[in-house]
XYZ file of C-alpha atoms in Angstrom:
324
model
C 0.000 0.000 0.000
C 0.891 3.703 -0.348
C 1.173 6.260 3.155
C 2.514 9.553 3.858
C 6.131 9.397 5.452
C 7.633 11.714 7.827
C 11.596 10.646 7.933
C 12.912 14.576 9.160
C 11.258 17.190 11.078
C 10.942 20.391 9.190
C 8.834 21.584 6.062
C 5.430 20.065 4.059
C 7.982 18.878 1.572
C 9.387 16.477 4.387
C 6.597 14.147 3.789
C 6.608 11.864 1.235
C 4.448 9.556 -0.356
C 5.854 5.892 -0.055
C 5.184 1.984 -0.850
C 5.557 0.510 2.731
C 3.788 -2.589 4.105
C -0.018 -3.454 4.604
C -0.924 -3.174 8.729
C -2.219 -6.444 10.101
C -4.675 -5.513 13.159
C -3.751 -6.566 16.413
C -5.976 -8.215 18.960
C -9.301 -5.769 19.301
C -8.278 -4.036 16.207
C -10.060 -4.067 12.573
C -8.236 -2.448 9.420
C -9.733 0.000 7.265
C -9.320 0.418 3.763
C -9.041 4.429 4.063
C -11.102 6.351 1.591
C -10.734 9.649 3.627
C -7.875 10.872 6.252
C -8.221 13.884 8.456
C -5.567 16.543 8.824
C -5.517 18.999 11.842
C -3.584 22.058 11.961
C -1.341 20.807 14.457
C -0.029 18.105 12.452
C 1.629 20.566 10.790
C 3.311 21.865 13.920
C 3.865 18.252 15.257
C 5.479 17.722 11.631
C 8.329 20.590 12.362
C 9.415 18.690 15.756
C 7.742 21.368 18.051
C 5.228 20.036 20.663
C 1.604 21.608 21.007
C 0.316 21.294 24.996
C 0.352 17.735 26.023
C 1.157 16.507 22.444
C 4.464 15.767 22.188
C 6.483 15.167 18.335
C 6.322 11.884 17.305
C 8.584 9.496 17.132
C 10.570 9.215 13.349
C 9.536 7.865 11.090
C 5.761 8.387 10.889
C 3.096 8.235 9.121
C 0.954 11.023 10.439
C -2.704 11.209 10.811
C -5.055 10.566 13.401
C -8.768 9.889 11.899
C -10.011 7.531 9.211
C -13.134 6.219 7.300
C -13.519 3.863 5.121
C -14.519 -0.104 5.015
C -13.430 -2.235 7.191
C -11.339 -4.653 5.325
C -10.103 -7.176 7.956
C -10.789 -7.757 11.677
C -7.736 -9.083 14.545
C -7.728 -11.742 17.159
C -11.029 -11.271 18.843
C -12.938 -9.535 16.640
C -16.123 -10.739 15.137
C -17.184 -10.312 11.757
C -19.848 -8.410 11.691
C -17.943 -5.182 11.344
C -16.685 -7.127 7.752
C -17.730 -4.903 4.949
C -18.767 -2.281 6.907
C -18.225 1.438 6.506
C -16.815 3.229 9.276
C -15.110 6.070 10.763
C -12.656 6.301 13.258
C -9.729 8.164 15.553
C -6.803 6.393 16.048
C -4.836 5.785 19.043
C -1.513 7.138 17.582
C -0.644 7.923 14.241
C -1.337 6.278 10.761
C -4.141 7.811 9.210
C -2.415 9.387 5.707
C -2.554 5.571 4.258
C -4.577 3.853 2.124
C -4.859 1.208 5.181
C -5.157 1.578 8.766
C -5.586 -0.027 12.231
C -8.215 0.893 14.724
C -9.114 -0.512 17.964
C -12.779 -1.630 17.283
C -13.963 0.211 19.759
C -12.875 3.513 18.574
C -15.333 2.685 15.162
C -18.150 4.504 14.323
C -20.786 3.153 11.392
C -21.304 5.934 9.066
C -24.704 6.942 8.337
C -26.371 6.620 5.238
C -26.524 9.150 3.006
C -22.705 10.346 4.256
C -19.698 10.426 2.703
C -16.523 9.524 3.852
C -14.783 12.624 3.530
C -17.877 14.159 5.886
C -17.734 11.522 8.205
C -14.175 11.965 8.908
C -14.672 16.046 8.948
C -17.137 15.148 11.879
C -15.669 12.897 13.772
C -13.037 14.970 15.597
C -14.038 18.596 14.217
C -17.594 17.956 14.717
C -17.608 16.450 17.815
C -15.079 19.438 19.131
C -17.407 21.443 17.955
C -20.452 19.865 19.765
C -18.610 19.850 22.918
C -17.610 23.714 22.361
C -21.425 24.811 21.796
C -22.870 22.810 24.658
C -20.014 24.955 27.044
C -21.216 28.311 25.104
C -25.284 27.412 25.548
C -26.118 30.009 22.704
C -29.444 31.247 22.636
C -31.973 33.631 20.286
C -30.508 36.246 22.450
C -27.136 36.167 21.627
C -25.229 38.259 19.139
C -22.215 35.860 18.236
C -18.824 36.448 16.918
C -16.615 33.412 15.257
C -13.453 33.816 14.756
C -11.909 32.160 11.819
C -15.069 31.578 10.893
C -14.463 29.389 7.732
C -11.901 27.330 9.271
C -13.273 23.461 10.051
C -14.491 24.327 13.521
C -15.857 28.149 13.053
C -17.960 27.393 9.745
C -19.911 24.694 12.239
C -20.211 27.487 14.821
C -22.009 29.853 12.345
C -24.523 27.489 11.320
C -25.592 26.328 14.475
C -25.469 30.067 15.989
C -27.528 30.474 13.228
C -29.966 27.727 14.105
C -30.337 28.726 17.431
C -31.535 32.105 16.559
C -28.182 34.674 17.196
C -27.318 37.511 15.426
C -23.793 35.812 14.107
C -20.732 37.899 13.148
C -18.267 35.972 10.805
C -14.800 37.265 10.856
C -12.817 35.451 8.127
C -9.073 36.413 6.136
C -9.799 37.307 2.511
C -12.610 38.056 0.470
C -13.256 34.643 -0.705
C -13.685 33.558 3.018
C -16.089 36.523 3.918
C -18.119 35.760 1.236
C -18.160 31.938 2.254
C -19.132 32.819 5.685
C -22.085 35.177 4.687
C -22.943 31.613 2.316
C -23.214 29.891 5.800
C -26.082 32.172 6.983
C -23.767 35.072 9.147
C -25.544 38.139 9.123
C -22.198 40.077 9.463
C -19.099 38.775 7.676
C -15.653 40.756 7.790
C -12.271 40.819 6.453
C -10.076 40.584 9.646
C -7.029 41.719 7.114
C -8.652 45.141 7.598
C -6.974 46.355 10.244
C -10.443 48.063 11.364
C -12.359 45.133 11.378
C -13.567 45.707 14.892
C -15.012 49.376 14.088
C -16.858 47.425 10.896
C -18.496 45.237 12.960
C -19.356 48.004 15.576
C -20.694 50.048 12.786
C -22.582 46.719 11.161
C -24.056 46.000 14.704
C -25.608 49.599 14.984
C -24.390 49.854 18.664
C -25.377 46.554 19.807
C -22.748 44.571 21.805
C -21.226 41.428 21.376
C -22.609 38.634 24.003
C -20.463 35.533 22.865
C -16.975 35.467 21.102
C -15.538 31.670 20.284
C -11.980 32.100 19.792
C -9.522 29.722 18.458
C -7.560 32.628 16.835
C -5.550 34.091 19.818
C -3.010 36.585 19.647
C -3.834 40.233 18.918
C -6.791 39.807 16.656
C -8.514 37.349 20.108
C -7.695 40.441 22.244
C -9.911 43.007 19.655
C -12.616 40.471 19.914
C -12.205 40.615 23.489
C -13.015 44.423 23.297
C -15.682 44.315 21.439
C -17.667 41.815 24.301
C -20.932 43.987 26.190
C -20.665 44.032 29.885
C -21.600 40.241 30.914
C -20.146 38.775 27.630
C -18.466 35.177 27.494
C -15.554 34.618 25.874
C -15.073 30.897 25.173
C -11.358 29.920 24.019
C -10.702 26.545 22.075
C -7.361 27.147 20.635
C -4.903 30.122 19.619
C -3.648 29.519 15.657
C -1.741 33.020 15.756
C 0.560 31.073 18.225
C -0.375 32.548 21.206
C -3.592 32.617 23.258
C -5.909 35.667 23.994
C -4.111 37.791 26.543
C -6.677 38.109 29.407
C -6.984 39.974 32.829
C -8.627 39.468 36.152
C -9.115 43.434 35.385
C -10.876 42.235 32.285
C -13.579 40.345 33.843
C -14.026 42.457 36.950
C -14.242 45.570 35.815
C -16.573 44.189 32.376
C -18.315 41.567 34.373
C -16.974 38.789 31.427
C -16.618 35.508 32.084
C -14.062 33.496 29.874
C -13.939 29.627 29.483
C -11.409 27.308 28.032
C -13.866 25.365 26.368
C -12.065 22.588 25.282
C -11.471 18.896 27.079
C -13.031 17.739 30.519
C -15.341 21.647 30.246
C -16.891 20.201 27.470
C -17.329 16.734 27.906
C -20.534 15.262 28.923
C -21.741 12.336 30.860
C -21.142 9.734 28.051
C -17.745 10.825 26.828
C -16.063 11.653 23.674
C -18.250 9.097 22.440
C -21.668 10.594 22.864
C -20.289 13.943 21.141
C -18.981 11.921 18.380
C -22.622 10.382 17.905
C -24.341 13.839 17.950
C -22.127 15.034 15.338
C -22.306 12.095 12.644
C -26.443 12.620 13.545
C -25.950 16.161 12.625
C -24.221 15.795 9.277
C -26.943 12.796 8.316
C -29.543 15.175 9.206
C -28.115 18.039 7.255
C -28.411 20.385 10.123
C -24.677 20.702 10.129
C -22.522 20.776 6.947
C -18.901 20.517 6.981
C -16.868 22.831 4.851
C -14.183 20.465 3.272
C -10.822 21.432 1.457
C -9.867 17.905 -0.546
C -6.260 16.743 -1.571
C -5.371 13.210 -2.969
C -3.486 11.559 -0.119
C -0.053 12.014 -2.746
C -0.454 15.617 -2.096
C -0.181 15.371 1.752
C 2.877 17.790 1.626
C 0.585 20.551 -0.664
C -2.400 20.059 2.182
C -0.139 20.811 4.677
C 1.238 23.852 2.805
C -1.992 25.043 1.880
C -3.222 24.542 5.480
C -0.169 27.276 7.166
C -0.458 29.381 4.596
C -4.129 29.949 5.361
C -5.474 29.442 2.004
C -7.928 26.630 2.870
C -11.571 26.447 3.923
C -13.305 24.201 6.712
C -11.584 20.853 6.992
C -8.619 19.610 5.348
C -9.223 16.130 3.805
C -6.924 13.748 2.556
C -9.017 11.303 0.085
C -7.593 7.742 -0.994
């Protein structure tokens, strides 16, 4: 079979496409002939040796590449069969996922719904369900005025839509025209060019004086501390990553003297009773039910390095797919 190889840390060029040997699943593992591999931002981090929070750079070589779907092809020690034939979706354990085969421990598996793809499935899986998680922490309501950052990226497109369900006045702040006009496509009643440098007096202006009640943030940096500023006294600001390589510089002042409340909104915050698990299955409902559509960028998985380019340099929309 064909995967993606890491051999040296360092650029999207460092990954190649190779001819290395099929996987044979383990006990309590299936394999998975992969029709669609999911590629997260911080792969591309984890790819130039630097470690993100608790996730450390692998160990060389690698073959990146943490969520799969497909059909399950074959089934390990102590497996029955009737996951045979099957199509499924999955997070790994480790790495593996930019291959046209993978092992999964069968318990990670997830059937995929009729009516969905593979390349949606696997957009949902992890996105989705991070996502899911994220809006049950923010508990957006009809009285809301919302503001997404990166708002066409894999997790902010999903926040506009169901912002948008729920009945909120949604600002979309997006880099480029292309993405503002995607984001406007996804029902935000506000979209703006955050390469303006005054984006937040457009969005004042746009809002006619109303204030901002929810930011979701997984921008950071300077541009997360001007949506800070534009939050209305009470306003939550819910963090769930920082891709300007820095988090949202906030104060005790802040949220004292502007009676805020801010929330990292990602892992055990956002978790419910049932686990990872039960997000997961909400998600996967949501994109069979169309009440959720995933943006998707696609690359064939020989082009791993180019999706990983395309990815840092910002010029991709919703998730990044790798497709077998």
């Amino acid at each position: 079979m064909h995967a993606i190889r890491l051999h040296v840390f360092g650029p999207a060029e460092n990954l190649t496409y190779e001819e290395v040997p099929d996987p044979v699943p383990a006990e309590g593992q299936v394999r998975i002939d992969v029709q669609a591999a999911g590629v997260h931002f911080i792969e591309t981090t984890l790819r130039r040796g630097h470690g993100v929070g608790p996730h450390l750079p692998p160990e060389l070589p690698v073959t990146p590449g943490a969520e799969v779907a497909g059909v399950v092809a074959a089934v390990g020690p102590g497996v029955g069969t009737e996951w045979l034939g099957r199509r499924a979706v999955a997070q790994l354990e480790g790495d593996g996922g930019y291959a046209e085969r993978a092992v999964v421990d069968v318990g990670s598996l997830h059937p995929v719904p009729d009516h969905v793809d593979a390349e949606t499935a696997v957009a949902m899986i992890t996105t989705g369900a991070t996502a899911q998680g994220v809006l049950g922490v923010a508990r957006i309501s009809a009285h809301d005025v919302v503001l997404v950052m990166s708002a066409a990226g894999g997790l902010g497109s999903l926040f506009v839509q169901a912002a948008r369900q729920a009945g909120a006045v949604v600002v979309g702040v997006a880099g480029g025209p292309a993405k503002v006009e995607r984001v406007r496509t996804l029902g935000a009643d506000v979209a703006v060019d955050y390469r303006n440098a005054d984006w937040p007096a457009r969005i004042r202006e746009a809002l006619g004086g109303r204030g901002v009640t929810v930011v979701l943030d997984g921008v950071g940096g300077r541009r997360g501390r001007e949506a800070l500023e534009l939050l209305g006294p009470g306003g939550r600001f819910l963090l769930h990553g920082w891709a300007a390589g820095e988090p949202t510089r906030i104060t005790t002042r802040d949220l004292v003297e502007r009676q805020l409340t801010a929330t990292w909104a990602i892992g055990p915050n956002m978790v419910p009773s049932r686990g990872w698990r039960e997000l997961a299955e909400r998600s996967l409902g949501a994109a069979a039910d169309g009440s959720l559509v995933p943006l998707i960028t696609r690359f064939p998985l020989e082009r791993a390095a180019d999706a990983h380019a395309a990815l840092e340099a910002r010029k991709t929309e919703g998730k990044v797919v790798l497709t077998a």
